[in-house]
Amino acid sequence: MTKLPARELLDGTKIPETTTGEFRLAMGNLRQYLAELLGDEGTDRETARLTLGIDLDEIRSDIASKADGETVMTELAKKADSADLSLVALSGDFNHLVNRPARSDTLEGYGIVADTAPTAGSTRPVTSGGIKTYVDGKVMSIRHGMALFSQSGTFVVPEGVSQLFVMCIGGGGGGGWYHGTGGTGGVTSFGTYATAPGGGGGYDNEVAGAAGGAGSATGTCVMASPGNAGKAAGGGSVPARTFASGMWVDTYSCGAGRGGTGSDASSVGGSGGSVAAYVTVTPGETVQVTVGAGGGGTVAGLSGACFVKW
């Protein structure tokens, strides 16, 4: 077979430069080489392709073995992941996407271990149910309700609540009259958790009712104060009480527990004592609430009150 001409004869790198005669000879040898390789006329394309190692039948078979476009899109939408796509990118064979495991609706379906509740130090994800339970628990731990008792009754501790803020005010004493004593205000209590005494009654147009004593409570007591005596500044009214503990800052002042007016300004009934505390309770527990009545007299004292917040 005719030898191919040297490269430097044709690419301009020969030293000395290629002469016209040398160039013509090289081109003639190149033509003879191609004629011997592909045929003198060069019209037999099948022979030329086979000579160059191109087999159209083999190419068509390879194309037919690949997954069609619709199959590819379907499998991508259903279950392709980065590993699948990497195989396709490396091999060019979309059949790597066929017959893969179906997409899962759970983390476990992908082999991922999840916690059922937030766990300190864990790097695993948390299930949606675990997140809901955790958040619900946090919400339930936030105080978000209140009740005011102006008469006796019962209080049922809400589910999930284990601490209450309770304030009790005893009933006010009744006003006195000539040679007559007003009645003592009743005791206000929230079960056995908190108790506030009532104020004393006025007497005989001259003697003021005594102030109700300071209340008492279990748990964390933030305020325990006596009421006002009948002739004290405020004349038997309930002092405004401001108390704070943790996140709570409250001021409570109302007519509850105020002493009744006597037949003169000297015999006004004393106001009830008060107490405020955080008490520990049991969810679902029923607590008896007793509101102290006002003492009788020329003008009866006002009933006490019980205020509950959670």
mmCIF file of C-alpha atoms in Angstrom, residues 10 26 44 52 54 61 98-100 123 175 199 217 242-243 274 287 299:
data_model
loop_
_atom_site.group_PDB
_atom_site.id
_atom_site.type_symbol
_atom_site.label_atom_id
_atom_site.label_comp_id
_atom_site.label_asym_id
_atom_site.label_seq_id
_atom_site.Cartn_x
_atom_site.Cartn_y
_atom_site.Cartn_z
ATOM 1 C CA LEU A 10 2.322 19.498 3.831
ATOM 2 C CA ALA A 26 3.200 14.377 -1.789
ATOM 3 C CA ASP A 44 -18.951 3.056 -2.418
ATOM 4 C CA LEU A 52 -13.251 3.339 8.789
ATOM 5 C CA ILE A 54 -18.391 2.638 11.194
ATOM 6 C CA SER A 61 -29.106 -1.318 17.758
ATOM 7 C CA VAL A 98 -35.894 1.688 34.850
ATOM 8 C CA ASN A 99 -37.185 -0.661 37.576
ATOM 9 C CA ARG A 100 -35.910 1.481 40.422
ATOM 10 C CA THR A 123 -28.294 15.093 63.997
ATOM 11 C CA GLY A 175 -70.813 49.044 108.935
ATOM 12 C CA GLY A 199 -62.475 42.462 107.430
ATOM 13 C CA ALA A 217 -50.919 30.297 100.602
ATOM 14 C CA THR A 242 -48.978 45.140 92.611
ATOM 15 C CA PHE A 243 -46.987 41.941 92.480
ATOM 16 C CA SER A 274 -55.561 39.417 100.430
ATOM 17 C CA VAL A 287 -60.806 22.801 93.361
ATOM 18 C CA VAL A 299 -74.446 48.855 105.052
#
